mmCIF file of C-alpha atoms in Angstrom:
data_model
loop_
_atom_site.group_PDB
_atom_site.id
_atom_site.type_symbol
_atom_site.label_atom_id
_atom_site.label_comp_id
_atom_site.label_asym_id
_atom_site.label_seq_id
_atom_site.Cartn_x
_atom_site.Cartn_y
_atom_site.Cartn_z
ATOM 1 C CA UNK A 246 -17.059 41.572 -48.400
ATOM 2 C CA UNK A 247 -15.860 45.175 -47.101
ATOM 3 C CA UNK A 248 -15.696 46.141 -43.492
ATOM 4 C CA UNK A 249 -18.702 49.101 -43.460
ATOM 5 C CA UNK A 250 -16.735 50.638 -40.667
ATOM 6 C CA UNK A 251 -13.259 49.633 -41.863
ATOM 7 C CA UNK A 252 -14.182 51.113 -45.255
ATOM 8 C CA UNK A 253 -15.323 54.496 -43.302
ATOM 9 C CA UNK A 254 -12.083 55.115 -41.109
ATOM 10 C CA UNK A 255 -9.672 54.523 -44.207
ATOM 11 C CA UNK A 256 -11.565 56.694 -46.257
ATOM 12 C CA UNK A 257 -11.673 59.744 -43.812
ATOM 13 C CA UNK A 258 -8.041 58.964 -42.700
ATOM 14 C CA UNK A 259 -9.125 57.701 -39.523
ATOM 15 C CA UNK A 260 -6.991 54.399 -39.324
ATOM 16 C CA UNK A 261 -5.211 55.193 -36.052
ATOM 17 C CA UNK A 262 -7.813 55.481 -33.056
ATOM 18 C CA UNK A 263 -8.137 58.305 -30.488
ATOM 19 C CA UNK A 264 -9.138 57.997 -27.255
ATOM 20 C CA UNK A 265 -11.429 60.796 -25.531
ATOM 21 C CA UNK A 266 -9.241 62.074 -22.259
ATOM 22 C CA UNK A 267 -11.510 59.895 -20.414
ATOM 23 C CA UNK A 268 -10.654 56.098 -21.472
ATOM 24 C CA UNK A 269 -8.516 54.367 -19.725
ATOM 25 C CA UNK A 270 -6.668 53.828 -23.153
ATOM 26 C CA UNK A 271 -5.868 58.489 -23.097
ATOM 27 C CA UNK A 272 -2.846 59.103 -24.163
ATOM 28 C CA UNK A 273 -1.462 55.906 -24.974
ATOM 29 C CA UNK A 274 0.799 54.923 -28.074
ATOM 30 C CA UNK A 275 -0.785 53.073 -30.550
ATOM 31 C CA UNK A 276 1.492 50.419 -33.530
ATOM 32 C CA UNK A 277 1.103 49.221 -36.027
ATOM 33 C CA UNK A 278 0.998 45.038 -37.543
ATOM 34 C CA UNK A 279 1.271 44.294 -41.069
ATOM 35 C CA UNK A 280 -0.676 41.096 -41.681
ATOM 36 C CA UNK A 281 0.678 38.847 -44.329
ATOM 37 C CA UNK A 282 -1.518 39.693 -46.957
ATOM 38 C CA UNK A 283 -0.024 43.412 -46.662
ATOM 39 C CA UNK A 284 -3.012 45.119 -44.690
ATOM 40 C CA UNK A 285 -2.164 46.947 -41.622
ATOM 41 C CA UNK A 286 -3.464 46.582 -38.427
ATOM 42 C CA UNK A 287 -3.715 49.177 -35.945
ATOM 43 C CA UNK A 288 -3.433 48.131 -32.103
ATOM 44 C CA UNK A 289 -3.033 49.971 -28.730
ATOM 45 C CA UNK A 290 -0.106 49.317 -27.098
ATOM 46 C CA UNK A 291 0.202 47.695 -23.367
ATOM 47 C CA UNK A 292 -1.208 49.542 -20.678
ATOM 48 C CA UNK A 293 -0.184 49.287 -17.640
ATOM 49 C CA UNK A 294 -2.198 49.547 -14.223
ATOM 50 C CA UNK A 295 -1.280 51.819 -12.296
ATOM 51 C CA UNK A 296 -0.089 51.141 -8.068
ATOM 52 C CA UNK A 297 -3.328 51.673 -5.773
ATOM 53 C CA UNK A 298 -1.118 54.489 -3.682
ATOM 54 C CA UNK A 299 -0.333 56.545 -6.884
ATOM 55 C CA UNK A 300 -4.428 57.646 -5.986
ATOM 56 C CA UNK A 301 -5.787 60.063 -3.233
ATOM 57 C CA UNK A 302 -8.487 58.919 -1.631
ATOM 58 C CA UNK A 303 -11.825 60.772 -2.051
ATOM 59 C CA UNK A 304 -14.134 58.535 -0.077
ATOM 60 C CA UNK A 305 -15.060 54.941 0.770
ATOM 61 C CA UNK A 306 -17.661 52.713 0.358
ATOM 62 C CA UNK A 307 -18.809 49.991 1.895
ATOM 63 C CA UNK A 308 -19.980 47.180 -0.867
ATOM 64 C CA UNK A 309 -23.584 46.112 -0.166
ATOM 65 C CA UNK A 310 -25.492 43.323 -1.553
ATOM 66 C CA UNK A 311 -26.323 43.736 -5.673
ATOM 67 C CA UNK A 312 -23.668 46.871 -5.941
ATOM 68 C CA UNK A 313 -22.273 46.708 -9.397
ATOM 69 C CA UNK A 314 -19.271 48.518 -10.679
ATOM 70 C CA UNK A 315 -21.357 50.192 -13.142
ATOM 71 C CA UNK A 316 -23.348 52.066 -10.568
ATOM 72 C CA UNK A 317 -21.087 52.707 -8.087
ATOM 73 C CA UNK A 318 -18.947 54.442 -11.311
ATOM 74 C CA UNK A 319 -22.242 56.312 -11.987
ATOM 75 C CA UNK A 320 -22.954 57.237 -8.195
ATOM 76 C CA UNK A 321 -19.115 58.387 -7.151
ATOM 77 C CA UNK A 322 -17.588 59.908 -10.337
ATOM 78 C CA UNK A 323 -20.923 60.910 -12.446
ATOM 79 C CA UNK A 324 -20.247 58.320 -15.293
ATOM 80 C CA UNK A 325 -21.152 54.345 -15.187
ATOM 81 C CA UNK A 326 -18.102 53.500 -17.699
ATOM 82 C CA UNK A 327 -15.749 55.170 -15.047
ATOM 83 C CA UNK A 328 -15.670 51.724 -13.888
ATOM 84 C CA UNK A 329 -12.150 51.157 -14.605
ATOM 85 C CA UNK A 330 -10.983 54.192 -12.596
ATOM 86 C CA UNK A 331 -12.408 52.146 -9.442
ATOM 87 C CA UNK A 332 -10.434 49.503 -10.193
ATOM 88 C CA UNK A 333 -7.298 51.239 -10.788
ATOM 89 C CA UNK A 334 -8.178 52.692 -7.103
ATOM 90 C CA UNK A 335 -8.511 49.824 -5.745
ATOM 91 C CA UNK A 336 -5.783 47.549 -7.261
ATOM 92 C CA UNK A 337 -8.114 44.885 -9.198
ATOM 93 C CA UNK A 338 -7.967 43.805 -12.999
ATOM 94 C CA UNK A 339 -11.482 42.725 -13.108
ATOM 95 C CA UNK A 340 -14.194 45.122 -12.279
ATOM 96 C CA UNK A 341 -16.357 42.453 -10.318
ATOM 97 C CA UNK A 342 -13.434 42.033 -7.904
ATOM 98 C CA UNK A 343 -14.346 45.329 -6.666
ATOM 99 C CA UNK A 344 -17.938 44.043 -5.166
ATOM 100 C CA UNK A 345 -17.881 40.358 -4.881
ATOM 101 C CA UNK A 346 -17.451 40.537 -1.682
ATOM 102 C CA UNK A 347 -20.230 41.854 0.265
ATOM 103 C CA UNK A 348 -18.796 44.621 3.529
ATOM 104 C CA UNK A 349 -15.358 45.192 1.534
ATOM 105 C CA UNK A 350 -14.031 48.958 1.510
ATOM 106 C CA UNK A 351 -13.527 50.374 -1.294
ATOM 107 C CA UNK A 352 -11.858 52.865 -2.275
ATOM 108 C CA UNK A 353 -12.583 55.988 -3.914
ATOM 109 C CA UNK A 354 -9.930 58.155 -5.720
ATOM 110 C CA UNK A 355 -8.771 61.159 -7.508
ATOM 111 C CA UNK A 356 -7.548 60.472 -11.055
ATOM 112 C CA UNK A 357 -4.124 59.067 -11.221
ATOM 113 C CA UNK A 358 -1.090 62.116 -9.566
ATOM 114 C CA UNK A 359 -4.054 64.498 -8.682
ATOM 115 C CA UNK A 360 -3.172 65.763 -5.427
ATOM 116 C CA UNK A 361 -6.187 65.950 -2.751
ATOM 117 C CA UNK A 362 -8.188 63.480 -0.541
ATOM 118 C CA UNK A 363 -7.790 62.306 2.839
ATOM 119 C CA UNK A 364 -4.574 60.437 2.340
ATOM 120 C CA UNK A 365 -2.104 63.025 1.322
#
């Protein structure tokens, strides 16, 4: 049985992916795995997190009980799957680290070497 959406990308030459500039994944290289029955496999290569101080400081905010990173994504930067970008920020690899603990300050920044904020 075909792949519906493997059979689309390979027939409008689409079989490396592209990122829109705001995914985390932007800009990154992309390889490529032969399996052993000759198909290939496209795959994103590493990426890795950036250090918390490489990001001015916008605001803060003080996590509350039921904050999600979803919302808070949605409330500071205008988009709910900005999520990652808060994490980043804030030096965590999983995006409930950044509210599981209720009074915790969190950070939030300007995208990765934009200059501005209150810490410059």
């Amino acid at each position: 049985m075909t792949d519906p959406l493997k059979a689309f990308m390979q027939a409008n030459a689409l079989t490396t992916p592209t990122f829109p500039p705001d995914s985390r994944y932007y800009g990154l290289d992309t390889k490529q795995w032969i399996r052993p029955d000759g198909e290939p496999v496209t795959f994103v290569r590493r990426r890795f997190v950036p250090p918390p101080e490489n990001f001015a400081t916008l605001s803060e905010h003080r996590v509350e009980v039921g904050d999600r990173p979803d919302n808070l994504a949605a409330k500071y930067l205008g988009d709910p799957e900005q999520y990652w970008r808060l994490c980043d920020g804030n030096g965590v690899m999983h995006p409930n680290e950044l509210v599981d603990t209720v009074g915790r300050r969190l950070r939030i920044t300007l995208p990765e070497g934009v200059a501005g904020g209150t810490d410059v």
